[in-house]
PDB file of C-alpha atoms in Angstrom:
ATOM      1  CA  MET A  18     -26.604 -28.281 -41.052  1.00 83.00           C
ATOM      2  CA  THR A  19     -25.071 -26.824 -44.122  1.00 92.00           C
ATOM      3  CA  LEU A  20     -21.524 -25.947 -44.818  1.00 91.00           C
ATOM      4  CA  VAL A  21     -22.468 -22.205 -44.541  1.00 91.00           C
ATOM      5  CA  ASP A  22     -23.932 -22.788 -41.053  1.00 90.00           C
ATOM      6  CA  ILE A  23     -20.675 -24.487 -39.929  1.00 91.00           C
ATOM      7  CA  ILE A  24     -18.541 -21.648 -41.331  1.00 94.00           C
ATOM      8  CA  VAL A  25     -20.650 -18.983 -39.636  1.00 90.00           C
ATOM      9  CA  ILE A  26     -20.320 -20.879 -36.279  1.00 91.00           C
ATOM     10  CA  ALA A  27     -16.691 -21.290 -36.626  1.00 91.00           C
ATOM     11  CA  ILE A  28     -16.177 -17.580 -37.334  1.00 93.00           C
ATOM     12  CA  CYS A  29     -18.374 -16.620 -34.409  1.00 91.00           C
ATOM     13  CA  LEU A  30     -16.542 -18.810 -32.145  1.00 91.00           C
ATOM     14  CA  ALA A  31     -13.208 -17.455 -33.243  1.00 91.00           C
ATOM     15  CA  LEU A  32     -14.311 -13.876 -32.851  1.00 91.00           C
ATOM     16  CA  GLY A  33     -15.877 -14.622 -29.416  1.00 90.00           C
ATOM     17  CA  TYR A  34     -12.639 -16.264 -28.250  1.00 90.00           C
ATOM     18  CA  LYS A  35     -10.636 -13.279 -29.496  1.00 89.00           C
ATOM     19  CA  PHE A  36     -12.950 -10.767 -27.844  1.00 87.00           C
ATOM     20  CA  ALA A  37     -13.077 -12.740 -24.452  1.00 87.00           C
ATOM     21  CA  SER A  38      -9.211 -13.064 -24.387  1.00 86.00           C
ATOM     22  CA  ALA A  39      -8.680  -9.410 -25.145  1.00 84.00           C
ATOM     23  CA  MET A  40     -11.152  -8.404 -22.374  1.00 84.00           C
ATOM     24  CA  MET A  41      -9.444 -10.603 -19.777  1.00 84.00           C
ATOM     25  CA  SER A  42      -5.924  -9.446 -20.642  1.00 80.00           C
ATOM     26  CA  LYS A  43      -6.696  -5.780 -20.187  1.00 71.00           C
ATOM     27  CA  SER A  44      -5.551  -4.327 -16.947  1.00 59.00           C
ATOM     28  CA  ASP A  45      -8.190  -2.546 -14.811  1.00 55.00           C
ATOM     29  CA  PRO A  46      -7.490   1.183 -15.065  1.00 54.00           C
ATOM     30  CA  VAL A  47      -9.229   1.914 -11.678  1.00 53.00           C
ATOM     31  CA  SER A  48      -6.844  -0.378  -9.780  1.00 55.00           C
ATOM     32  CA  GLU A  49      -3.808   1.005 -11.397  1.00 55.00           C
ATOM     33  CA  SER A  50      -4.867   4.566 -10.475  1.00 59.00           C
ATOM     34  CA  ARG A  51      -5.191   3.357  -6.837  1.00 64.00           C
ATOM     35  CA  ARG A  52      -1.678   2.089  -6.515  1.00 64.00           C
ATOM     36  CA  PRO A  53       0.367   3.945  -3.907  1.00 63.00           C
ATOM     37  CA  GLU A  54       3.060   6.038  -5.240  1.00 64.00           C
ATOM     38  CA  PRO A  55       6.577   4.908  -4.248  1.00 63.00           C
ATOM     39  CA  PRO A  56       8.006   6.913  -1.435  1.00 59.00           C
ATOM     40  CA  ASN A  57      10.065   9.935  -2.506  1.00 61.00           C
ATOM     41  CA  LEU A  58      13.574   9.380  -1.051  1.00 60.00           C
ATOM     42  CA  PHE A  59      14.100  13.073  -1.110  1.00 65.00           C
ATOM     43  CA  GLN A  60      10.920  13.921   0.724  1.00 67.00           C
ATOM     44  CA  ARG A  61      11.463  15.569   4.001  1.00 77.00           C
ATOM     45  CA  GLN A  62      10.160  13.595   6.957  1.00 80.00           C
ATOM     46  CA  PRO A  63       7.842  15.451   9.420  1.00 87.00           C
ATOM     47  CA  PRO A  64       9.129  16.411  12.787  1.00 89.00           C
ATOM     48  CA  TRP A  65       9.309  13.380  15.199  1.00 90.00           C
ATOM     49  CA  HIS A  66       6.713  14.838  17.571  1.00 90.00           C
ATOM     50  CA  ASP A  67       4.140  15.214  14.722  1.00 93.00           C
ATOM     51  CA  VAL A  68       4.817  11.607  13.654  1.00 92.00           C
ATOM     52  CA  LEU A  69       4.407  10.365  17.203  1.00 92.00           C
ATOM     53  CA  GLY A  70       1.470  12.683  18.086  1.00 93.00           C
ATOM     54  CA  VAL A  71       3.002  14.258  21.015  1.00 94.00           C
ATOM     55  CA  SER A  72       4.232  17.826  22.010  1.00 92.00           C
ATOM     56  CA  PRO A  73       7.939  18.699  21.300  1.00 90.00           C
ATOM     57  CA  ASP A  74       8.602  18.884  25.066  1.00 90.00           C
ATOM     58  CA  ALA A  75       7.006  15.504  25.912  1.00 90.00           C
ATOM     59  CA  THR A  76       8.470  13.272  28.568  1.00 91.00           C
ATOM     60  CA  HIS A  77      10.260  10.040  27.873  1.00 92.00           C
ATOM     61  CA  ASP A  78       7.231   8.080  29.204  1.00 93.00           C
ATOM     62  CA  GLN A  79       4.879  10.052  26.910  1.00 93.00           C
ATOM     63  CA  ILE A  80       7.146   9.393  23.895  1.00 93.00           C
ATOM     64  CA  VAL A  81       7.350   5.674  24.708  1.00 94.00           C
ATOM     65  CA  SER A  82       3.589   5.453  25.162  1.00 95.00           C
ATOM     66  CA  ALA A  83       2.882   7.333  21.843  1.00 94.00           C
ATOM     67  CA  TYR A  84       5.468   5.185  20.033  1.00 94.00           C
ATOM     68  CA  ARG A  85       3.654   1.963  21.279  1.00 94.00           C
ATOM     69  CA  ALA A  86       0.232   3.245  20.234  1.00 94.00           C
ATOM     70  CA  ARG A  87       1.372   4.320  16.828  1.00 93.00           C
ATOM     71  CA  MET A  88       3.254   1.042  16.123  1.00 92.00           C
ATOM     72  CA  SER A  89       0.123  -0.937  17.238  1.00 90.00           C
ATOM     73  CA  GLU A  90      -1.721   0.926  14.399  1.00 88.00           C
ATOM     74  CA  TYR A  91       0.927   0.443  11.656  1.00 85.00           C
ATOM     75  CA  HIS A  92       2.930  -2.709  12.430  1.00 85.00           C
ATOM     76  CA  PRO A  93       3.458  -4.699   9.345  1.00 81.00           C
ATOM     77  CA  ASP A  94       2.589  -8.012  11.039  1.00 84.00           C
ATOM     78  CA  LYS A  95      -0.924  -6.746  11.586  1.00 84.00           C
ATOM     79  CA  VAL A  96      -1.452  -6.291   7.840  1.00 83.00           C
ATOM     80  CA  ALA A  97       0.544  -9.319   6.592  1.00 83.00           C
ATOM     81  CA  ASN A  98      -2.523 -10.987   5.024  1.00 86.00           C
ATOM     82  CA  LEU A  99      -3.746  -7.868   3.282  1.00 86.00           C
ATOM     83  CA  GLY A 100      -2.845  -6.500  -0.195  1.00 89.00           C
ATOM     84  CA  PRO A 101       0.730  -5.511  -1.125  1.00 88.00           C
ATOM     85  CA  GLY A 102      -0.232  -1.856  -1.329  1.00 88.00           C
ATOM     86  CA  ILE A 103      -1.472  -1.804   2.258  1.00 88.00           C
ATOM     87  CA  ARG A 104       1.560  -3.847   3.390  1.00 88.00           C
ATOM     88  CA  ALA A 105       3.946  -1.395   1.780  1.00 89.00           C
ATOM     89  CA  LEU A 106       2.166   1.561   3.270  1.00 90.00           C
ATOM     90  CA  ALA A 107       2.320  -0.072   6.858  1.00 90.00           C
ATOM     91  CA  GLU A 108       5.962  -0.852   6.299  1.00 91.00           C
ATOM     92  CA  GLN A 109       6.758   2.766   5.242  1.00 91.00           C
ATOM     93  CA  LYS A 110       4.708   4.166   8.232  1.00 92.00           C
ATOM     94  CA  ALA A 111       6.500   1.773  10.677  1.00 92.00           C
ATOM     95  CA  LYS A 112       9.880   2.969   9.375  1.00 92.00           C
ATOM     96  CA  GLU A 113       8.753   6.548   9.795  1.00 93.00           C
ATOM     97  CA  ILE A 114       7.658   5.928  13.350  1.00 93.00           C
ATOM     98  CA  ASN A 115      10.872   4.120  14.154  1.00 94.00           C
ATOM     99  CA  ALA A 116      12.893   6.937  12.845  1.00 93.00           C
ATOM    100  CA  ALA A 117      10.811   9.458  14.825  1.00 93.00           C
ATOM    101  CA  TYR A 118      11.271   7.424  17.983  1.00 94.00           C
ATOM    102  CA  ALA A 119      14.955   7.137  17.559  1.00 93.00           C
ATOM    103  CA  GLU A 120      15.242  10.939  16.981  1.00 91.00           C
ATOM    104  CA  ALA A 121      13.025  11.598  20.042  1.00 91.00           C
ATOM    105  CA  THR A 122      14.977   9.293  22.348  1.00 90.00           C
ATOM    106  CA  ALA A 123      18.426  10.216  21.137  1.00 85.00           C
ATOM    107  CA  GLY A 124      19.104  12.830  23.834  1.00 69.00           C
ATOM    108  CA  ARG A 125      16.753  11.516  26.466  1.00 68.00           C
ATOM    109  CA  ALA A 126      16.353   8.488  28.781  1.00 58.00           C
TER     110      ALA A 126
END
């Protein structure tokens, strides 16, 4: 093996290392575009009956039943082992459901 061969191999190794490290450090543009947007604090929450999926004149028992059904879908403990985006979405939905339930039961019982 000549000196030229050794130099060519060394240059190729250095370029390969630089290329591989550059490819590994780039973030995935697809995953960044799928990140959920942070909730808008000024966004108006939908009416409580839409959140719970009942009619505005629902009885207390119907409201409680709908609340339990919705919370069983979005409770944060059910998605604790999933990705952070899904956990954040479940937490936001649970807060929305709790707020709707509080509003619905404020004048009833």
